PDB file of C-alpha atoms in Angstrom:
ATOM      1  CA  UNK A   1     136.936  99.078 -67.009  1.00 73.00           C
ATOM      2  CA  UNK A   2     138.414  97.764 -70.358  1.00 81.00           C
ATOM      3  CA  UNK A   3     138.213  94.068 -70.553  1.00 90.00           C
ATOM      4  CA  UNK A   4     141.788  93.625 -72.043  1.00 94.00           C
ATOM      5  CA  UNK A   5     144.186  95.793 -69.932  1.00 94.00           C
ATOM      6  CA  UNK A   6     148.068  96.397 -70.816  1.00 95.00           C
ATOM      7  CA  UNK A   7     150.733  98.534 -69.542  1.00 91.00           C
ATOM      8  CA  UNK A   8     151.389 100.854 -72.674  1.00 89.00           C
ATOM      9  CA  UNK A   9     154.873 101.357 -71.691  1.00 89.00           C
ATOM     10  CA  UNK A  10     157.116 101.986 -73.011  1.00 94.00           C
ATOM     11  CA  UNK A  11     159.287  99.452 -71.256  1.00 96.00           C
ATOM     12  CA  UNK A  12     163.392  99.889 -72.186  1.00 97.00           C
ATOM     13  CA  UNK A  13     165.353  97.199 -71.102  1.00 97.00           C
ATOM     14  CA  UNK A  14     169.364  95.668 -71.979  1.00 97.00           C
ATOM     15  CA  UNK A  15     170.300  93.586 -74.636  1.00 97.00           C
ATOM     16  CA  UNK A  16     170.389  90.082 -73.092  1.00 97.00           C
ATOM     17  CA  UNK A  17     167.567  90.709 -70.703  1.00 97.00           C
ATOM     18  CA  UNK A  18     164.811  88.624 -70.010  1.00 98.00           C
ATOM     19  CA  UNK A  19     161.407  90.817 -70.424  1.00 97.00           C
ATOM     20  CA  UNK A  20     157.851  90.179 -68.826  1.00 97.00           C
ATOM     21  CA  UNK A  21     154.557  91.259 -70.916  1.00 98.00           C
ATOM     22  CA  UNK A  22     152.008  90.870 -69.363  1.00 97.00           C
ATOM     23  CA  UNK A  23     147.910  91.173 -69.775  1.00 97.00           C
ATOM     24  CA  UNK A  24     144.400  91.185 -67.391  1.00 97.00           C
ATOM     25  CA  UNK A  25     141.402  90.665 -68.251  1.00 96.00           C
ATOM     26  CA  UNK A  26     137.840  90.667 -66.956  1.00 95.00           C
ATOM     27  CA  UNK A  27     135.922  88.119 -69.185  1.00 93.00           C
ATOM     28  CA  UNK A  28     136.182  84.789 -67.947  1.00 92.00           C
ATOM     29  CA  UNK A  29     134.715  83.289 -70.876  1.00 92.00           C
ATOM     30  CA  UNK A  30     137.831  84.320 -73.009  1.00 94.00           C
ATOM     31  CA  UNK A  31     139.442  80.624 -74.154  1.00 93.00           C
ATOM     32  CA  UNK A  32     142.088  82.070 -76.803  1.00 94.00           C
ATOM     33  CA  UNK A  33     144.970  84.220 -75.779  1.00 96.00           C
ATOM     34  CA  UNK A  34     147.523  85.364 -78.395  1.00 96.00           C
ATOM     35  CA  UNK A  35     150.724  87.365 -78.615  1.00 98.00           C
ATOM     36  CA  UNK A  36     151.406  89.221 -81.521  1.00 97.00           C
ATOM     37  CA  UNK A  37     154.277  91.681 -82.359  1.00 97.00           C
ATOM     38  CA  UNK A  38     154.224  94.544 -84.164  1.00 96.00           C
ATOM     39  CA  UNK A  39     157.201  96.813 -86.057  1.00 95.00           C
ATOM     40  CA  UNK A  40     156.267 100.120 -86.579  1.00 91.00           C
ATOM     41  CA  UNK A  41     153.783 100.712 -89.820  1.00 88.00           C
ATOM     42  CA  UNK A  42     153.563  97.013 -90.089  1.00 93.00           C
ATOM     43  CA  UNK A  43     150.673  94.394 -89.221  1.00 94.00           C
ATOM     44  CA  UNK A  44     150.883  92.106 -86.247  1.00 96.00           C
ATOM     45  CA  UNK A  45     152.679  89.107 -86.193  1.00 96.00           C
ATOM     46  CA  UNK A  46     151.736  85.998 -84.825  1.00 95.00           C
ATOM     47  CA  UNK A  47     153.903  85.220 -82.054  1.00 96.00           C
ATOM     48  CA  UNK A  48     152.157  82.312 -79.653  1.00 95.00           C
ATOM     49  CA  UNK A  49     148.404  80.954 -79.751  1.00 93.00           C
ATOM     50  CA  UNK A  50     147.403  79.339 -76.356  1.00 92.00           C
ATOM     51  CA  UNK A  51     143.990  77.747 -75.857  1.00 89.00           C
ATOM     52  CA  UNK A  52     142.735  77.621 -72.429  1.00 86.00           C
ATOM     53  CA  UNK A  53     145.265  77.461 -68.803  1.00 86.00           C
ATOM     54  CA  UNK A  54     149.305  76.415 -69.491  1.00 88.00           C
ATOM     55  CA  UNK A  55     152.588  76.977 -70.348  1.00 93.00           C
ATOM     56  CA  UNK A  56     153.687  77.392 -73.899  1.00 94.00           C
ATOM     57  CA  UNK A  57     157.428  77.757 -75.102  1.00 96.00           C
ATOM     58  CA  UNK A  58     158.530  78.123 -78.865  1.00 95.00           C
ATOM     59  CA  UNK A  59     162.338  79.300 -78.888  1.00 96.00           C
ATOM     60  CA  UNK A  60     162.869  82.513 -76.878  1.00 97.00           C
ATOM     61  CA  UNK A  61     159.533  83.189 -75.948  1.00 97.00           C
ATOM     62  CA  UNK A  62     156.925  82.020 -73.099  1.00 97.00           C
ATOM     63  CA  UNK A  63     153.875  81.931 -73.323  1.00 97.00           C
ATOM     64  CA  UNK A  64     151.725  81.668 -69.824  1.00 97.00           C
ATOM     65  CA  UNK A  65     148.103  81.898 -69.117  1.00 96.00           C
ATOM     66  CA  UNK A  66     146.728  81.663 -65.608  1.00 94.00           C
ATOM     67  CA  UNK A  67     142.905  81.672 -66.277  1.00 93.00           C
ATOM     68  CA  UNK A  68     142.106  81.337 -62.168  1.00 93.00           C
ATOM     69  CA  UNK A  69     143.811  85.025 -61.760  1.00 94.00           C
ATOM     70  CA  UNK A  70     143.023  86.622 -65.250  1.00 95.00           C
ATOM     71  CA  UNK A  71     146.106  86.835 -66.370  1.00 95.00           C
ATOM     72  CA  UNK A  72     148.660  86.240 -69.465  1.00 97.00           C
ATOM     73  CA  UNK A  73     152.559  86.515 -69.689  1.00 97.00           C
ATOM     74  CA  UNK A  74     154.518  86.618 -72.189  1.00 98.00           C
ATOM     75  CA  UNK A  75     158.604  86.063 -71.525  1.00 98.00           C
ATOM     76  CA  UNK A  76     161.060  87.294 -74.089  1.00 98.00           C
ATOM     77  CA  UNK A  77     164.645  85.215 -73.259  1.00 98.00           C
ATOM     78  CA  UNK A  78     168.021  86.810 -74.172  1.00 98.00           C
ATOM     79  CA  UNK A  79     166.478  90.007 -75.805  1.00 97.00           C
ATOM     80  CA  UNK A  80     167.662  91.265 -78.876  1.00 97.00           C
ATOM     81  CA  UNK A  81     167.502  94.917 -80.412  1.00 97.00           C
ATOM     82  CA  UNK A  82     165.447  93.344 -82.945  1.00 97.00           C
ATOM     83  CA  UNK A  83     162.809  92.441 -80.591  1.00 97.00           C
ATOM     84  CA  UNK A  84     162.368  96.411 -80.029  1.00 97.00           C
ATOM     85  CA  UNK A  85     158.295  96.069 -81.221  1.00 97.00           C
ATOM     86  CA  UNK A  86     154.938  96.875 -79.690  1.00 96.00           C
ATOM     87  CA  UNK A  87     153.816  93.743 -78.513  1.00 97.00           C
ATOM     88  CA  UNK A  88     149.395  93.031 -78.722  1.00 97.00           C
ATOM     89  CA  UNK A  89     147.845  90.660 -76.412  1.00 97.00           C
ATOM     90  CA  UNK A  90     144.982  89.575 -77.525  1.00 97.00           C
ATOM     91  CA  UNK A  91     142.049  87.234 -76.303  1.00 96.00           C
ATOM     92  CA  UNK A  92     138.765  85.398 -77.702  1.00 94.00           C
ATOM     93  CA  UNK A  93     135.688  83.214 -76.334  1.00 90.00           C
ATOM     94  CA  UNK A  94     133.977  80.238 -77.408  1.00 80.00           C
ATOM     95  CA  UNK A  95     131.710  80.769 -79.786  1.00 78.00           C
ATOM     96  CA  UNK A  96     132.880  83.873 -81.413  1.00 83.00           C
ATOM     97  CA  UNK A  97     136.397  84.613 -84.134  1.00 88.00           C
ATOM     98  CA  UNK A  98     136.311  88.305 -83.146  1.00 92.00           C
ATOM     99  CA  UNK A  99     139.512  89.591 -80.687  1.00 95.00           C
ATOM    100  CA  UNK A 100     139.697  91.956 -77.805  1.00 94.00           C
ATOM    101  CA  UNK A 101     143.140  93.516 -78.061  1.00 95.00           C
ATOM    102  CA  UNK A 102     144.735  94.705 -75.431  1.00 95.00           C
ATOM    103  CA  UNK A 103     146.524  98.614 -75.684  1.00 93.00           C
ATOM    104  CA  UNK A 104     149.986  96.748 -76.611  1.00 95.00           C
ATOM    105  CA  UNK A 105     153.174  97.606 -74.718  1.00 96.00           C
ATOM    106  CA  UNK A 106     155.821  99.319 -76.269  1.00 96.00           C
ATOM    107  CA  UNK A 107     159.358  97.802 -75.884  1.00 97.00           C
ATOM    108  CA  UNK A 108     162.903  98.693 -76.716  1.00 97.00           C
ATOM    109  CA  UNK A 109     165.782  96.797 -75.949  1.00 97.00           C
ATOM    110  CA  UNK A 110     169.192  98.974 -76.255  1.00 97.00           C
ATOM    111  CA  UNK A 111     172.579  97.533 -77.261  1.00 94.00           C
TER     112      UNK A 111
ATOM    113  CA  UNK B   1     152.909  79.113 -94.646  1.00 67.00           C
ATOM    114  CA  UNK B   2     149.729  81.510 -92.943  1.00 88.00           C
ATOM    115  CA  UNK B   3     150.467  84.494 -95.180  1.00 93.00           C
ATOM    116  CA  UNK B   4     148.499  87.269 -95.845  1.00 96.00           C
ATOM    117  CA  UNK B   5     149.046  89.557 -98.975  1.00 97.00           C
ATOM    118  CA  UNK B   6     147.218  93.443 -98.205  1.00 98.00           C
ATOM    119  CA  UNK B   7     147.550  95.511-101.221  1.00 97.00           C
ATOM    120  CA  UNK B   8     147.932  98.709-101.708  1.00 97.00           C
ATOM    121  CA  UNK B   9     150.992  99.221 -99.020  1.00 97.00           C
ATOM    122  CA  UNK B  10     150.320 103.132 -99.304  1.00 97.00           C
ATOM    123  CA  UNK B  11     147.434 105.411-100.900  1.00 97.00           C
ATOM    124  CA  UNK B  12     147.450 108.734-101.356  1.00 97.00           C
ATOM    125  CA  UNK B  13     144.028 109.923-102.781  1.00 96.00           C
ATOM    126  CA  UNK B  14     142.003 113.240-103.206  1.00 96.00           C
ATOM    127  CA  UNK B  15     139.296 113.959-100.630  1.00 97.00           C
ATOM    128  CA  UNK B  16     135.818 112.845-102.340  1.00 96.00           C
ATOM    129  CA  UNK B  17     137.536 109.539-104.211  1.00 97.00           C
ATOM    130  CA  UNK B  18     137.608 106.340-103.239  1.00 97.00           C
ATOM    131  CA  UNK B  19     140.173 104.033-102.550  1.00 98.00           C
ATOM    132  CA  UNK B  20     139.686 100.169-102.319  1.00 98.00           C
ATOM    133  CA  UNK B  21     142.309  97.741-100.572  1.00 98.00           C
ATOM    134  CA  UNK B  22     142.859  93.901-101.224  1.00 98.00           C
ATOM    135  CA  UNK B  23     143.330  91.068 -98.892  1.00 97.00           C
ATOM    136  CA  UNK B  24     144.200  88.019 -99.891  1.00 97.00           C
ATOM    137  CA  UNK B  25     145.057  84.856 -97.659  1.00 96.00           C
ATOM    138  CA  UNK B  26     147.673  83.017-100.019  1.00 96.00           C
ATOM    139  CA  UNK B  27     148.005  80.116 -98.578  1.00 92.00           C
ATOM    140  CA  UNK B  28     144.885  79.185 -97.234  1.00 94.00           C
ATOM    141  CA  UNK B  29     141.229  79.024 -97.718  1.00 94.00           C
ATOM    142  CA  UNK B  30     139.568  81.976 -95.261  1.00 94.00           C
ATOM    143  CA  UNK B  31     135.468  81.718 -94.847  1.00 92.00           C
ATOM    144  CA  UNK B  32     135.925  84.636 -92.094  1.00 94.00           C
ATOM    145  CA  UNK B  33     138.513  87.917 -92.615  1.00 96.00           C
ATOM    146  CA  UNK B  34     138.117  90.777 -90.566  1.00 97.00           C
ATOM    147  CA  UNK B  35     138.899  94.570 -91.076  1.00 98.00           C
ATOM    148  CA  UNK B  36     140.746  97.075 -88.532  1.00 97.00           C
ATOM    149  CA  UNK B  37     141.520 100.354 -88.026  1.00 96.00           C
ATOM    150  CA  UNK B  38     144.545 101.468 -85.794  1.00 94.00           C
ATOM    151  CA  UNK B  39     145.340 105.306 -84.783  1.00 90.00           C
ATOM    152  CA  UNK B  40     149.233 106.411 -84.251  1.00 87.00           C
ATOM    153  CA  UNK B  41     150.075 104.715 -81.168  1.00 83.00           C
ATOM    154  CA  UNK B  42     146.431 102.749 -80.474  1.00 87.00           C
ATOM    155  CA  UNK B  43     145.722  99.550 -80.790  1.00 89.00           C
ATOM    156  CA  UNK B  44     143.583  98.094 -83.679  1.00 93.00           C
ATOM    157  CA  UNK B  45     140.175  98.756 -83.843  1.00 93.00           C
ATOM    158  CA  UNK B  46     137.927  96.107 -85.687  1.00 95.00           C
ATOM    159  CA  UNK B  47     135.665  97.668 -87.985  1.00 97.00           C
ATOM    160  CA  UNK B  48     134.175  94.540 -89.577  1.00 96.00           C
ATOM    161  CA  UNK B  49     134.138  90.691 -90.177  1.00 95.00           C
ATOM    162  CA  UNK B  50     133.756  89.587 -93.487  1.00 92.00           C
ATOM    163  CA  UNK B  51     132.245  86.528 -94.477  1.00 90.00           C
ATOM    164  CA  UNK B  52     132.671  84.554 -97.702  1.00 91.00           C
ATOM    165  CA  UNK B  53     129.452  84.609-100.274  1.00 88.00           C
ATOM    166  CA  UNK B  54     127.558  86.961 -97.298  1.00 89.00           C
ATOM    167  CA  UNK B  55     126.974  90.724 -96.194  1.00 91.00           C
ATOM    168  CA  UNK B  56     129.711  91.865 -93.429  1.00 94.00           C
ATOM    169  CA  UNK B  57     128.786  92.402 -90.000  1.00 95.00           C
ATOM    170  CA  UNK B  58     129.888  95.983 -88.868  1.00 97.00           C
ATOM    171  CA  UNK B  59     130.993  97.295 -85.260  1.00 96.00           C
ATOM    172  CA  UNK B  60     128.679  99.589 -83.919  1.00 95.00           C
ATOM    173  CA  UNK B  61     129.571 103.340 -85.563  1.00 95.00           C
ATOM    174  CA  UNK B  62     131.096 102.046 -88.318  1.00 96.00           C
ATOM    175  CA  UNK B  63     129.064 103.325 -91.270  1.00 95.00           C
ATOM    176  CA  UNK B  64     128.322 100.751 -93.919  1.00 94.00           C
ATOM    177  CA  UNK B  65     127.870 102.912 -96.999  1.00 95.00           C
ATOM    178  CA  UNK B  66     131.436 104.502 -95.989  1.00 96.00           C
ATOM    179  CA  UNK B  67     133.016 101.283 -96.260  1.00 97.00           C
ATOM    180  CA  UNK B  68     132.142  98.738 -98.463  1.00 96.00           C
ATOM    181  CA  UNK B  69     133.319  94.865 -97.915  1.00 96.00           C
ATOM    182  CA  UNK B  70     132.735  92.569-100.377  1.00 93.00           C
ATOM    183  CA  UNK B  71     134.599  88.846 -99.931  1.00 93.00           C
ATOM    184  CA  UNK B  72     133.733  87.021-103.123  1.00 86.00           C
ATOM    185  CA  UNK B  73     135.679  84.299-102.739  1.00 93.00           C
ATOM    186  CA  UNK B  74     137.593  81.969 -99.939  1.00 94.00           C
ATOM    187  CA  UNK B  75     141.133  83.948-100.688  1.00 95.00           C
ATOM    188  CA  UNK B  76     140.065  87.157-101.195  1.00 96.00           C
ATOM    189  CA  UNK B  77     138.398  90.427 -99.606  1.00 96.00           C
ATOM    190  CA  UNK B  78     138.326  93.929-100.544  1.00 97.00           C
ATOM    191  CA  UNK B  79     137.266  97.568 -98.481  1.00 97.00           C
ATOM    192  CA  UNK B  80     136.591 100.018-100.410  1.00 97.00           C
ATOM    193  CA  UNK B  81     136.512 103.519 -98.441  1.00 97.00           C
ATOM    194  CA  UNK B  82     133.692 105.535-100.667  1.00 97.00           C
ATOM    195  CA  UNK B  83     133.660 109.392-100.512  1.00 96.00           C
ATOM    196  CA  UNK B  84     137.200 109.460 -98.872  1.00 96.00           C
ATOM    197  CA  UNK B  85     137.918 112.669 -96.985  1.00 96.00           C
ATOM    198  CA  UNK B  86     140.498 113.609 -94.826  1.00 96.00           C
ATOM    199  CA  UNK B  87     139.341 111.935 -91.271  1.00 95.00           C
ATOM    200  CA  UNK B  88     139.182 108.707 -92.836  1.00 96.00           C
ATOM    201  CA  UNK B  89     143.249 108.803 -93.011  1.00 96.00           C
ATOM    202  CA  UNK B  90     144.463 106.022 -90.917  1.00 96.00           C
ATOM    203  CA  UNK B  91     146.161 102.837 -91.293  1.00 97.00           C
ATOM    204  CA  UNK B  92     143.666  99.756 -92.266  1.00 98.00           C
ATOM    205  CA  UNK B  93     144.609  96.293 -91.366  1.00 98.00           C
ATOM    206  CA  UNK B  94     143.192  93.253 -92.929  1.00 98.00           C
ATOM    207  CA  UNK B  95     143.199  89.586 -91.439  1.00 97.00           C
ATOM    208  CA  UNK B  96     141.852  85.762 -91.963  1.00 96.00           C
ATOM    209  CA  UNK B  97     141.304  83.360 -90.118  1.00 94.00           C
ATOM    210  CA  UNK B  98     142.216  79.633 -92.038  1.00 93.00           C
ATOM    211  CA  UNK B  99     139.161  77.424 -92.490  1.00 92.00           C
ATOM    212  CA  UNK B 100     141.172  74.487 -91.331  1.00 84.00           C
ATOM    213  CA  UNK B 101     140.434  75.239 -87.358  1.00 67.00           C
ATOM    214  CA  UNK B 102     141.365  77.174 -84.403  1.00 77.00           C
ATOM    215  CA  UNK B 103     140.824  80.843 -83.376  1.00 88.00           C
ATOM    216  CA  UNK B 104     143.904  82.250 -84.925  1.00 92.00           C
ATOM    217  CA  UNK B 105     143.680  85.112 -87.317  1.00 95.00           C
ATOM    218  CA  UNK B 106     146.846  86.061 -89.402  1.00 96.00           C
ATOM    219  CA  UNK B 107     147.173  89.352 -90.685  1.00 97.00           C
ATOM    220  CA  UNK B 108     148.358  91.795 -93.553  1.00 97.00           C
ATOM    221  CA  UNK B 109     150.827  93.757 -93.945  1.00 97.00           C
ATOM    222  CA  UNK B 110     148.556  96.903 -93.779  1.00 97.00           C
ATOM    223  CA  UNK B 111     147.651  99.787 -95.955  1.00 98.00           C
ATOM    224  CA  UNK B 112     148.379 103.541 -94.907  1.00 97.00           C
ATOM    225  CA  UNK B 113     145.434 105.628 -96.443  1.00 97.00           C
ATOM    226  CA  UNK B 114     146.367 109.509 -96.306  1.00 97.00           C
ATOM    227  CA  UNK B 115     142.929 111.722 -98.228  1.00 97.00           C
ATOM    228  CA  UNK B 116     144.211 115.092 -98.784  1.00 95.00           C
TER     229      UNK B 116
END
């Protein structure tokens, strides 16, 4: 079992639609959980940074971590076609800088 | 502000040569960069962390004499792929993490090696 999984997709959804990303893991002793996007032949892009449990909201996007179930979200409001990306979870412990990425999910929202 | 400057954007090399790549955090001060290596349609793989005025610490199978980190200063870390040859064609991906706190690593822009 990996201890970062993510639904590869890809996932295709309307232009206006509200998308769900989402991540498990097995570690419990991961603390960080980020988002990052990523355009094709590009490096990831920080999207949100969340430290522990909680809600986190900066413009369109949602960031939710749920620590009791193992689980991150990530919400994408009013999607555009320029949000078409591979999008990386990614998680860290205490203690350590180095991430576990998860697979990344590969959306496209049409027109 | 956060931005990370990875230079070259492309390489194109004969097999036995080798190749180095720059990263360079421009904004900030970065004791700890790290070095991955992503397949078509993978996710990254981290090959190294790189630490200011010390050795690198490598993942286990990457080999050390195949790819050389040096991080002389608190802005600045190079990889230099020795020996190049074909397999090592991939797309390397440089990032830092600022000095100034958190667990947050921002990352380059990434450098497409093809060894013919």
């Amino acid at each position: 079992q990996k201890e970062v999984e993510q639904d590869p997709g890809p996932l295709s959804v309307p232009e206006g639609a509200i998308v769900s990303l989402n991540c498990t893991y097995s570690n419990s002793a991961f603390q960080y959980f980020m988002w990052y996007r990523q355009y094709s032949r590009k490096g990831p892009e920080l999207l949100m940074y969340t430290y522990s449990s909680g809600n986190k909201e900066d413009g369109r996007f949602t960031a939710q971590v749920d620590k009791s179930s193992k689980y991150i979200s990530l919400f994408i409001r009013d999607s555009q076609p320029s949000d078409s990306a591979t999008y990386l979870c990614a998680m860290s412990g205490s203690g350590t800088y180095k991430y576990i990425f998860g697979t990344g999910t590969r959306l496209k929202v049409l027109a | 502000g956060a931005v990370v400057s990875q230079h070259p954007s492309r390489v194109i090399c004969k097999s036995g040569t080798s190749v180095k790549i720059e990263c360079r955090s421009l904004d900030f001060q970065a004791t700890t960069m790290f070095w991955y290596r992503q397949f078509p349609k993978q996710s990254l793989m981290l090959m190294a962390t790189s630490n200011e005025g010390s050795k690198a610490t490598y993942e286990q199978g990457v080999e050390k004499d195949k790819f050389l980190i040096n991080h002389a200063s608190l802005t600045l870390s190079t990889l230099t792929v020795t020996s190049a040859h074909p397999e090592d064609s991939s797309f390397y991906i440089c990032s830092a993490r600022p000095n100034r706190g958190g667990n947050i690593q921002y990352f380059g822009a990434g450098t497409r090696l093809s060894v013919l």
